[in-house]
XYZ file of C-alpha atoms in Angstrom:
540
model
C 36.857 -10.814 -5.081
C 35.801 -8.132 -2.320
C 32.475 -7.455 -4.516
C 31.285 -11.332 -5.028
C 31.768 -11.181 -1.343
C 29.557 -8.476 -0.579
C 26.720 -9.354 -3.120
C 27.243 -13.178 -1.719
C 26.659 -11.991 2.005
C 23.496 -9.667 1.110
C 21.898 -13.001 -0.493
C 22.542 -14.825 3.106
C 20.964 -11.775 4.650
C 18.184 -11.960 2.833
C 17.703 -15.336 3.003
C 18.198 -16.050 7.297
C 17.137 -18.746 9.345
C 15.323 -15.605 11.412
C 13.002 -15.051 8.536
C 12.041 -19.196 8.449
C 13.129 -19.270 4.623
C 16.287 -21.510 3.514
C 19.238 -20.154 2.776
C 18.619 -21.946 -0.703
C 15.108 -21.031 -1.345
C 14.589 -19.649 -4.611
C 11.748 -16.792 -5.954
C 9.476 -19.494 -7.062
C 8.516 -20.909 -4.197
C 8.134 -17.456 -2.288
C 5.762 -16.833 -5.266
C 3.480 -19.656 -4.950
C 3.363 -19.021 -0.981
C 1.295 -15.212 -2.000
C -2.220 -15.272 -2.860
C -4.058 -12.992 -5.730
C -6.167 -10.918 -3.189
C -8.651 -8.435 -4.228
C -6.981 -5.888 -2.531
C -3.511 -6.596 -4.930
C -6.195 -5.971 -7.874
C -7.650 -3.058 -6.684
C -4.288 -1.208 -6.118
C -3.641 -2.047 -9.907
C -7.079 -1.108 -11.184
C -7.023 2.243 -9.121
C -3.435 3.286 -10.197
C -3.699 2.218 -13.327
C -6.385 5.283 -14.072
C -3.277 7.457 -14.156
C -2.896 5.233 -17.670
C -6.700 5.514 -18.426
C -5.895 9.434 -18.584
C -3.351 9.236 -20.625
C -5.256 6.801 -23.357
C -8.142 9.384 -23.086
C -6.683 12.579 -23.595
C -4.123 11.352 -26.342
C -7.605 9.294 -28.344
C -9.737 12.008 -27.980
C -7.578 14.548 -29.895
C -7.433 12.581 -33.066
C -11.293 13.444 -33.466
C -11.003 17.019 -32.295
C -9.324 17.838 -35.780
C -12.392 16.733 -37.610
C -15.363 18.097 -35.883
C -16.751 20.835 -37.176
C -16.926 23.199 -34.106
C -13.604 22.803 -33.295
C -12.584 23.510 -36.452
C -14.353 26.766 -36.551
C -12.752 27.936 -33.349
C -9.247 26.739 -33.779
C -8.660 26.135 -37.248
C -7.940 28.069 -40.729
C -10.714 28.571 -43.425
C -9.953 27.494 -46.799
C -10.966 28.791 -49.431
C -10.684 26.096 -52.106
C -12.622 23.591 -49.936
C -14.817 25.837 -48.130
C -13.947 24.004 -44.904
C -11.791 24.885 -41.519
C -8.355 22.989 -41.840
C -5.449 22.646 -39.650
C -1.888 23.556 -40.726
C 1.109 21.076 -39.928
C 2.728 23.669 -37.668
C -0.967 24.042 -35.834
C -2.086 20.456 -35.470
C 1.533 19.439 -34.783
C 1.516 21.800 -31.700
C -1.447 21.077 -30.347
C -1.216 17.542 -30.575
C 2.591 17.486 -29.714
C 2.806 19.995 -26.245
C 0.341 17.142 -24.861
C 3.573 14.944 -24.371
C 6.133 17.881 -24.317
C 4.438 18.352 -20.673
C 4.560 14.902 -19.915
C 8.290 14.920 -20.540
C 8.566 17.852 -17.888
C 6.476 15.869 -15.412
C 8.209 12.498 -16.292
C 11.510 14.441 -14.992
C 10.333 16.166 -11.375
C 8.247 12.916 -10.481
C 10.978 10.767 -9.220
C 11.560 13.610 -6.786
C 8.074 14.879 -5.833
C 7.314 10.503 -4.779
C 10.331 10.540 -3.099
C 9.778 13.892 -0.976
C 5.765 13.573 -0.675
C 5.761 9.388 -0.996
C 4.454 7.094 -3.898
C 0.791 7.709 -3.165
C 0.140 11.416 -2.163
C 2.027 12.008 -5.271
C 0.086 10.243 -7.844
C -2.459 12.161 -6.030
C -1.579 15.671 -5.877
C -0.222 15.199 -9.621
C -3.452 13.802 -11.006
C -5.487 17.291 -9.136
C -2.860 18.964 -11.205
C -4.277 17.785 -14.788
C -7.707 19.230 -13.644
C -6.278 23.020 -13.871
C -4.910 21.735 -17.386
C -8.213 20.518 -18.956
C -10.106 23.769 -17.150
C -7.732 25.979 -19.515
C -8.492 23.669 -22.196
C -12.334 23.550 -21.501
C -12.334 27.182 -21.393
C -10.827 28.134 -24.664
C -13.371 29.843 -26.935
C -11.350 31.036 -29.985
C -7.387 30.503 -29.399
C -5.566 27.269 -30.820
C -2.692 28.806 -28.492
C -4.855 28.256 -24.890
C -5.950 25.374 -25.984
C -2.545 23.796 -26.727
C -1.225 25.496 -23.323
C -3.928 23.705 -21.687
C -2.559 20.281 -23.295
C 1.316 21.300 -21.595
C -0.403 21.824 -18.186
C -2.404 18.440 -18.623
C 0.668 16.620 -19.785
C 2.980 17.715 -17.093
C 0.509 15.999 -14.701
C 0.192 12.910 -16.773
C 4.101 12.814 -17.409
C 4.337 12.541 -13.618
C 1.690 9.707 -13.103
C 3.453 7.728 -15.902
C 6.710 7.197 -13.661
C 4.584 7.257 -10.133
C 2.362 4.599 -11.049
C 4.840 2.254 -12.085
C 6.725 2.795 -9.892
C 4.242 1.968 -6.700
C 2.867 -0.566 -8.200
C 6.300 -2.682 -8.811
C 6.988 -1.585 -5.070
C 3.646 -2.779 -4.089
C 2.487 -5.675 -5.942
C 3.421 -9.579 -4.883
C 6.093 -10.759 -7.197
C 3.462 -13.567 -8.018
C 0.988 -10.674 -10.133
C 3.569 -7.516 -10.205
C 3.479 -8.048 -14.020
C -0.097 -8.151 -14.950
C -0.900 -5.257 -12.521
C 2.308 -2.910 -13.617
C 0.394 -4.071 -17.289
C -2.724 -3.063 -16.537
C -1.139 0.323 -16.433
C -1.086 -0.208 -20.637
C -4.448 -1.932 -20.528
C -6.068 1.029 -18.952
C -4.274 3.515 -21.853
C -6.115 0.939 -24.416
C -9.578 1.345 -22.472
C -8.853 5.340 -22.280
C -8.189 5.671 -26.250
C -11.279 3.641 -26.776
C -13.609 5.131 -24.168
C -12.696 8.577 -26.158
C -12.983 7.519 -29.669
C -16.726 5.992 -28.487
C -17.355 9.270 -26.793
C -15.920 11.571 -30.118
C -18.417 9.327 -32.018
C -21.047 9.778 -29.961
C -20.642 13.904 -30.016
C -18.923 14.116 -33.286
C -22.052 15.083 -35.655
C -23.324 18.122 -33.079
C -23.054 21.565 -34.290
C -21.782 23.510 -30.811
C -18.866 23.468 -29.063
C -20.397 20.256 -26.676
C -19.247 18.181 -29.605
C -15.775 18.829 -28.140
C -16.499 20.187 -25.007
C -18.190 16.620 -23.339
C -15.598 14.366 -24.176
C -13.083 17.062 -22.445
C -14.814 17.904 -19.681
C -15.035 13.963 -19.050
C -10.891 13.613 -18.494
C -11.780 15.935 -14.850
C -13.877 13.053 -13.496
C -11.221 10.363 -14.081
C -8.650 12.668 -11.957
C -11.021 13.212 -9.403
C -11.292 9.561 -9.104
C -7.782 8.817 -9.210
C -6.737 11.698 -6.709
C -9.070 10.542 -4.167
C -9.274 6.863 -4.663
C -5.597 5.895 -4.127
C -5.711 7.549 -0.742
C -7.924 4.838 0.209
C -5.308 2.182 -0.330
C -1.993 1.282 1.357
C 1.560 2.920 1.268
C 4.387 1.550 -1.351
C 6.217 -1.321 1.802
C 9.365 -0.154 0.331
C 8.741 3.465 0.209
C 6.954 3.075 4.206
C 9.985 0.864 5.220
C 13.026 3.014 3.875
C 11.004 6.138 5.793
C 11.427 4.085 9.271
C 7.541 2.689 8.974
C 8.651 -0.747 9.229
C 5.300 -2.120 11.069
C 3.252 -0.534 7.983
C 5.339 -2.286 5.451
C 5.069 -5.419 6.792
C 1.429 -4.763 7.204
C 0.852 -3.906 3.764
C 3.504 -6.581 2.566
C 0.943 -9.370 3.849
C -2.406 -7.951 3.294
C -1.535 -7.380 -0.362
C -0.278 -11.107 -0.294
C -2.922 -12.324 1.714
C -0.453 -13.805 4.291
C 0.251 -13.603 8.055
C 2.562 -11.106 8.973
C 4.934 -13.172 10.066
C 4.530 -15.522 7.500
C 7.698 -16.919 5.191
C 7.872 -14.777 2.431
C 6.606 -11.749 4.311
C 9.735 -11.940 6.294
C 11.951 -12.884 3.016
C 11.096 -9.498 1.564
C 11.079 -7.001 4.638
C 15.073 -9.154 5.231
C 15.303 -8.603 1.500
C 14.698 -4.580 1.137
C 16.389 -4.613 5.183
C 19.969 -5.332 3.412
C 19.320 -3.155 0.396
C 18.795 -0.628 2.715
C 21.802 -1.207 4.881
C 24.205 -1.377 1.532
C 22.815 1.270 0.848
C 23.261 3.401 3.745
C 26.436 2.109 4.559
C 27.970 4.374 1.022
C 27.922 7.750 0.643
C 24.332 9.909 -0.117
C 23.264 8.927 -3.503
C 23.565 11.858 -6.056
C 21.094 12.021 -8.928
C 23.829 11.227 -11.586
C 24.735 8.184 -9.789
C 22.164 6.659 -12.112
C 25.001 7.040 -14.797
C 28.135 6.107 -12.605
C 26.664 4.016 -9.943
C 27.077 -0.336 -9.855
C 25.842 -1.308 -13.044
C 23.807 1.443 -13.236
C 24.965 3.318 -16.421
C 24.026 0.092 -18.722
C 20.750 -0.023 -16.777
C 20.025 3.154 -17.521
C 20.542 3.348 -20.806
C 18.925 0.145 -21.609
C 15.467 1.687 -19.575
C 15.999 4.844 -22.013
C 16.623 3.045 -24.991
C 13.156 0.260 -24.345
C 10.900 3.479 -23.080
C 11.818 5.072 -26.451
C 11.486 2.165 -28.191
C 7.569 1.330 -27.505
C 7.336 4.924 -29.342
C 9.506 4.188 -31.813
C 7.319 1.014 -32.535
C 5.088 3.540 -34.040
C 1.911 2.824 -32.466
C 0.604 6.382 -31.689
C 1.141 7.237 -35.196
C -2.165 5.764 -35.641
C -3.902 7.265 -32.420
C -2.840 10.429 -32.722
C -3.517 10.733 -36.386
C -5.511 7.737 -37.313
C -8.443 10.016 -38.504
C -6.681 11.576 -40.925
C -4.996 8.295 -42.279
C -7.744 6.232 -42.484
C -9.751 9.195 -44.372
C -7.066 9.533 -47.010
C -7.905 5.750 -48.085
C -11.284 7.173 -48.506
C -12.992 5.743 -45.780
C -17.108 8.004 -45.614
C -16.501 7.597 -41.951
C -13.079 7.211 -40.131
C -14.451 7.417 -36.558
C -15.882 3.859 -37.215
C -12.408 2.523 -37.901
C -10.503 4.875 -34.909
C -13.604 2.598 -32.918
C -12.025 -0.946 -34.583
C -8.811 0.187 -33.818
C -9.203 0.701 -30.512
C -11.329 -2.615 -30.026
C -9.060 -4.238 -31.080
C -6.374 -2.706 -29.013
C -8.241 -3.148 -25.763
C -9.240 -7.019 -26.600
C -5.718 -7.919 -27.494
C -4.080 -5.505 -24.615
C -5.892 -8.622 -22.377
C -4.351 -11.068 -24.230
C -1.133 -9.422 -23.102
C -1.936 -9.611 -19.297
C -1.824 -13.143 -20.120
C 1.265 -13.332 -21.852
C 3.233 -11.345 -19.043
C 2.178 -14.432 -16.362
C 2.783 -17.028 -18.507
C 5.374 -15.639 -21.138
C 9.392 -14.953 -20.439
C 9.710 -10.421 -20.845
C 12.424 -11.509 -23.651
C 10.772 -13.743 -25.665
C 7.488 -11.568 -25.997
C 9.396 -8.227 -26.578
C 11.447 -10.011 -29.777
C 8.102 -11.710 -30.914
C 6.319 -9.005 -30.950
C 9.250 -6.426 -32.564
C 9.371 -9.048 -35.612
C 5.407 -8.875 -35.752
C 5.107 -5.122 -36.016
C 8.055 -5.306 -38.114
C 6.510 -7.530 -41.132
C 2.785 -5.524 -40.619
C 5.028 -1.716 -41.274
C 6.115 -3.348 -44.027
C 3.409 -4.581 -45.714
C 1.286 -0.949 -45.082
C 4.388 1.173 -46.069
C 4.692 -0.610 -49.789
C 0.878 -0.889 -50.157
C 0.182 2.492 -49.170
C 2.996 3.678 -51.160
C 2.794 1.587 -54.430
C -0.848 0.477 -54.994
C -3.134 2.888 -53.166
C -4.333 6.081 -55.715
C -2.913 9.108 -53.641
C -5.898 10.991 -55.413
C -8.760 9.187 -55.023
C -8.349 6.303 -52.885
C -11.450 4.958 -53.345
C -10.421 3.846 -57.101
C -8.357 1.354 -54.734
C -10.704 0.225 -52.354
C -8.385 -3.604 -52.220
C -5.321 -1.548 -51.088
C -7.212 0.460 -48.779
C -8.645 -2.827 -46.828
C -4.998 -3.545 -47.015
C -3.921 -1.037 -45.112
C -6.516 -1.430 -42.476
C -6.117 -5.187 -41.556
C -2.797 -4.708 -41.195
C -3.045 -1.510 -38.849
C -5.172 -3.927 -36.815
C -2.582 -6.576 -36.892
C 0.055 -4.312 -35.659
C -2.078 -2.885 -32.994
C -2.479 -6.837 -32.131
C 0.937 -6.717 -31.436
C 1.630 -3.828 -29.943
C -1.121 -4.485 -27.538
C 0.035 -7.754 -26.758
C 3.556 -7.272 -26.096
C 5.505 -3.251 -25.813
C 2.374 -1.743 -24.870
C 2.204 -3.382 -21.751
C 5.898 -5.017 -21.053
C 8.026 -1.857 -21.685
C 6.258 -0.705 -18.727
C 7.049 -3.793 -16.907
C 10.749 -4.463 -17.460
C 11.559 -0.615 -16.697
C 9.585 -0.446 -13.233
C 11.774 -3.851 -12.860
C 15.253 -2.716 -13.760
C 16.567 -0.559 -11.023
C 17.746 -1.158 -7.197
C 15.282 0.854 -4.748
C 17.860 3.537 -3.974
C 17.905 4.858 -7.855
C 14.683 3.943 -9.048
C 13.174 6.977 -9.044
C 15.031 8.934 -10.929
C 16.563 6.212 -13.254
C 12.689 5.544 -14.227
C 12.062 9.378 -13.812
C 14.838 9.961 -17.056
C 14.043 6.553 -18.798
C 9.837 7.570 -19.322
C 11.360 10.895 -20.434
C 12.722 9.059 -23.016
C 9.393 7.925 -24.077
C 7.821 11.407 -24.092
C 10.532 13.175 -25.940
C 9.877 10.767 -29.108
C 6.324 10.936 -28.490
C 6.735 14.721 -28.869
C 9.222 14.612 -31.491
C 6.436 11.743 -33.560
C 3.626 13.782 -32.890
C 4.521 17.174 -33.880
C 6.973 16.143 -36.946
C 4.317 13.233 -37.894
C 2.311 15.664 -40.473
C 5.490 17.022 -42.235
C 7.310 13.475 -42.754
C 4.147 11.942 -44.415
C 3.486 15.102 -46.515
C 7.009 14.336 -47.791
C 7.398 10.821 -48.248
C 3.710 9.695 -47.497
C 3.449 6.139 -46.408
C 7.191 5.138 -46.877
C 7.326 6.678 -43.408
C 6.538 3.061 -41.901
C 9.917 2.064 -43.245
C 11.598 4.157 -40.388
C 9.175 1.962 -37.487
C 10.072 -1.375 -39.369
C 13.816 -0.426 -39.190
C 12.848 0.592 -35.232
C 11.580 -2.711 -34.817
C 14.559 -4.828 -36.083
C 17.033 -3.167 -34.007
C 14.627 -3.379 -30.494
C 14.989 -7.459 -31.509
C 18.721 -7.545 -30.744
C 18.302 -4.983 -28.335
C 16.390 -7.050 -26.056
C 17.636 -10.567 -27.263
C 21.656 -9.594 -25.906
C 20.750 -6.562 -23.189
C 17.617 -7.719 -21.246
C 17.602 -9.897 -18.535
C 14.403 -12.341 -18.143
C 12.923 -10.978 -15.097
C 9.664 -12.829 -14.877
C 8.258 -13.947 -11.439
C 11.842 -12.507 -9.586
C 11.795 -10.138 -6.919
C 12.950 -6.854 -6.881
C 15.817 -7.777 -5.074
C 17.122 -10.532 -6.872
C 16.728 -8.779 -10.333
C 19.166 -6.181 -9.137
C 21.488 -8.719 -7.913
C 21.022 -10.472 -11.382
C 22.498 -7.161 -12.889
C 25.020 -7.008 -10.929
C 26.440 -10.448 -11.150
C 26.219 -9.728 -15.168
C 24.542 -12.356 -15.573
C 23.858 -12.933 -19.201
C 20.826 -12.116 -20.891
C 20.882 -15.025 -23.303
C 21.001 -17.434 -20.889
C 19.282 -15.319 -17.562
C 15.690 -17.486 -17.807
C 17.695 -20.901 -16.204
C 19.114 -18.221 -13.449
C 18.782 -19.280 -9.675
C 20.176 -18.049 -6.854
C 22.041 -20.772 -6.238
C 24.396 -19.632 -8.857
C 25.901 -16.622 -6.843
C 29.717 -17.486 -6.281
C 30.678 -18.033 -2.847
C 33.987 -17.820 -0.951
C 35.154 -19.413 2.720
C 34.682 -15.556 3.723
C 30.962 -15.777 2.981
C 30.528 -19.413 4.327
C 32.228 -18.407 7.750
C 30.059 -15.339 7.884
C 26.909 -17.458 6.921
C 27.755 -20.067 9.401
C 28.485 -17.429 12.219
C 25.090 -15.949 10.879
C 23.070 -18.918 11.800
C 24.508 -19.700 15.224
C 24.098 -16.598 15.988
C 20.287 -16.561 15.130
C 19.669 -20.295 16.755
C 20.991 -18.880 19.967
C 18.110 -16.117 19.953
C 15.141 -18.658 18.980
C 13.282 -20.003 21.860
């Protein structure tokens, strides 16, 4: 078995008496060596703005629709009411070109972080969504520039939504790579609600600030981001597989808070050292080797199929329209409960940063799929059978309903495929594909958020709130999607989750996986045994 063999002799690579580690050592132990520095957390918290962007722009919008400016400017007098409304077609495009750009940008980024490297990328993409919200800014009475100034912003975005990620998986210490990959969600949460407090704030003013402040805001946060993250250190993978092997070791430890030559630093850089060799050692990797390469076509499609899935959870159905929703149950003031929502979204999106340390990826990502589940079908049949569709407030019981269980599915959502999906997709892929594998599989996520968000307003004039049925059937299928396709990747390295996929290991059982399990063969044990003598005659 020629490719046993081969995966077999990477592991006693990676594991050499040269870098001081056992040849049976397993990713625990390297864990507990690494240290939570403040460094580690500030590379999170910086990068993660590229999600605080995202959260803002998409919360903001919501409130747009009902302020009375905007309306004026963009939208279509009525006669019968006397007030500016929005057709489906308008609000649809608007709202939906944000993430048609992203999709764009989600495509090109794997490339541009390859060519221009994991930082300079994030920040030369995030300068980009400041000549997006200047378009937007300076729209005075076309809906059409303002929605082209939503494509520009979202290509931008679109590219910081695989870039970020994707350095901070490369980056982080396998002990915290999970919560600070999450905080990438938590910052979306703290976006959404920093806007809907802002549209609040500016809602009730008669001029085009009401609008105009809370977009003009989104250029600060990508000044911030495109300057900050220059400040901090190189992706180690991205600076080693470039021939900087001194700065990846550097950053390796000072992110870890470790000596440079200490254990685990010298696991890893022997770790992405024979990744790199395999990997030179083929032929030059073409972009649709993410389809036929090892493994790599059911890794791909299972990163396509979870990205899609968060948005086919059905979360931004409330963000994007949740104005609209929660006035139709005849709420006097729906910015108040936009403001619960997204309290309770940011509250219970820290709840998740604890349940991606101390929770398996699997178990949370079924849990909370069954959770959402049970919540779209309790609104659906509520909204559908007991609330008056003409005057809701004849119903105020159903319409209390409706909003305690929108807050228990943001709950979930928050605590689990907000944050995760993020997680287990920067975690699926071996260096050499991961950009564009991740590049394709958050394209996933922005073609159904453009597809939700633009078809949202003619599906619920249709069937009305029976449209949660279609997100509860979502949910039930992402269950057995995760409980027989993902493998439980929690507190592994890089390296060894790759070599998990490849051994097809199975995902049932992949939470009691060590790395003791890899078959060997006499070939590997001679090589291993040659390996060592050879390395004891070069120590001192």
């Amino acid at each position: 078995m020629a490719g046993t063999r081969s995966l077999h002799e990477t592991t006693d690579d990676e594991h050499s008496p040269k870098s001081g580690t056992p040849a049976n050592a397993s990713a625990v132990s390297i864990a507990a060596e690494q240290r939570i520095t403040g460094l580690a957390i500030l590379l999170g918290a910086v990068a993660s703005i590229g999600g605080f962007m995202f959260g803002y722009v998409s919360g903001q919008i919501s409130g747009f629709f009902d302020m009375e400016d905007y309306g004026r400017r963009f939208g279509e007098f009525n006669a019968l009411t006397g007030k500016y409304d929005f057709s489906a077609p308008r609000q649809g495009a608007i709202v939906g070109l944000l993430p048609a750009g992203c999709l764009f940008g989600s495509l090109i980024a794997g490339r541009i972080a390859d060519t221009l490297g994991r930082r300079m990328a994030i920040s030369v993409t995030a300068v980009f969504c400041c000549v997006g919200n200047i378009i937007e800014i300076s729209s005075s009475s076309s809906w059409a520039q303002f929605a082209v100034g939503r494509l520009v912003t979202g290509f931008g975005i679109g590219a910081l939504s695989v870039a970020v990620p994707m350095y901070q998986s490369e980056s982080a210490p396998a002990k915290i790579r999970g919560v600070l990959i999450s905080c990438y969600q938590l910052f979306i949460t703290l976006g959404i609600w920093v806007a809907e407090m802002i549209n609040y704030g500016t809602h009730n003013m008669s001029n085009s600030g009401s609008w105009r402040i809370p977009n003009g805001l989104s250029f600060l946060w990508s000044l911030i981001l495109g300057v900050g993250i220059l400040f901090l250190p190189e992706s180690p993978r991205f600076a080693y597989r470039v021939g900087r092997e001194d700065e990846a070791r550097r950053s390796i430890a000072r992110l870890a808070g470790l000596d440079m030559n200490a254990r685990s630093v010298n696991q890893q850089i022997d770790e992405i050292k024979a990744k790199l060799d395999e990997e030179r050692a083929g032929a030059a990797t073409r972009w649709y080797e993410i389809f036929t390469g090892p493994r790599m076509l059911y890794r791909t499609l299972l990163g396509i199929t979870l990205q899609a899935g968060q948005q086919l959870t059905g979360a931004n159905f409330f963000f994007y329209y949740g104005t609209t929703i929660f006035r139709a149950t005849g709420l006097s003031d729906s910015y108040v409960t936009q403001i619960i929502l997204g309290s309770v979204n940011v509250a219970c999106t820290f709840g998740g940063l604890y349940i991606v340390k101390k929770c398996g990826r699997r178990n949370a990502l079924m849990g909370g799929a069954l959770w959402m589940m049970v919540c779209f079908f309790v609104y659906s049949f509520v909204g559908h059978f007991k609330l008056d569709p003409v005057n809701p407030a004849n119903t105020p019981e159903a319409g209390n309903v409706l909003i305690v269980f929108s807050c228990l599915f943001i709950a979930a959502f928050a605590t689990t495929w907000g944050p995760l999906v993020w997680v287990v997709t920067a975690e699926l892929y071996p260096a050499k594909y991961r950009a564009p594998a991740m590049a394709i599989a958050t394209a996933s996520n922005w073609l159904w958020n453009f597809l939700m968000s633009f078809f949202t307003r003619f599906i619920t004039d249709s069937i009305g709130y029976l449209y949660g049925l279609v997100f509860a059937g979502c949910c039930a299928a992402l269950v057995a999607i995760v409980f027989f396709f993902l493998v439980e990747s929690k507190d592994r390295s890089l390296e060894e989750i790759d070599t998990m996929y490849m051994l097809h290991v199975n995902p049932i059982s992949s939470a009691k996986w060590t790395d003791d399990m890899v078959p060997a063969s006499p070939a590997s044990d001679d090589k291993q045994t040659e390996h060592m003598e050879k390395n004891d005659k070069q120590l001192p």
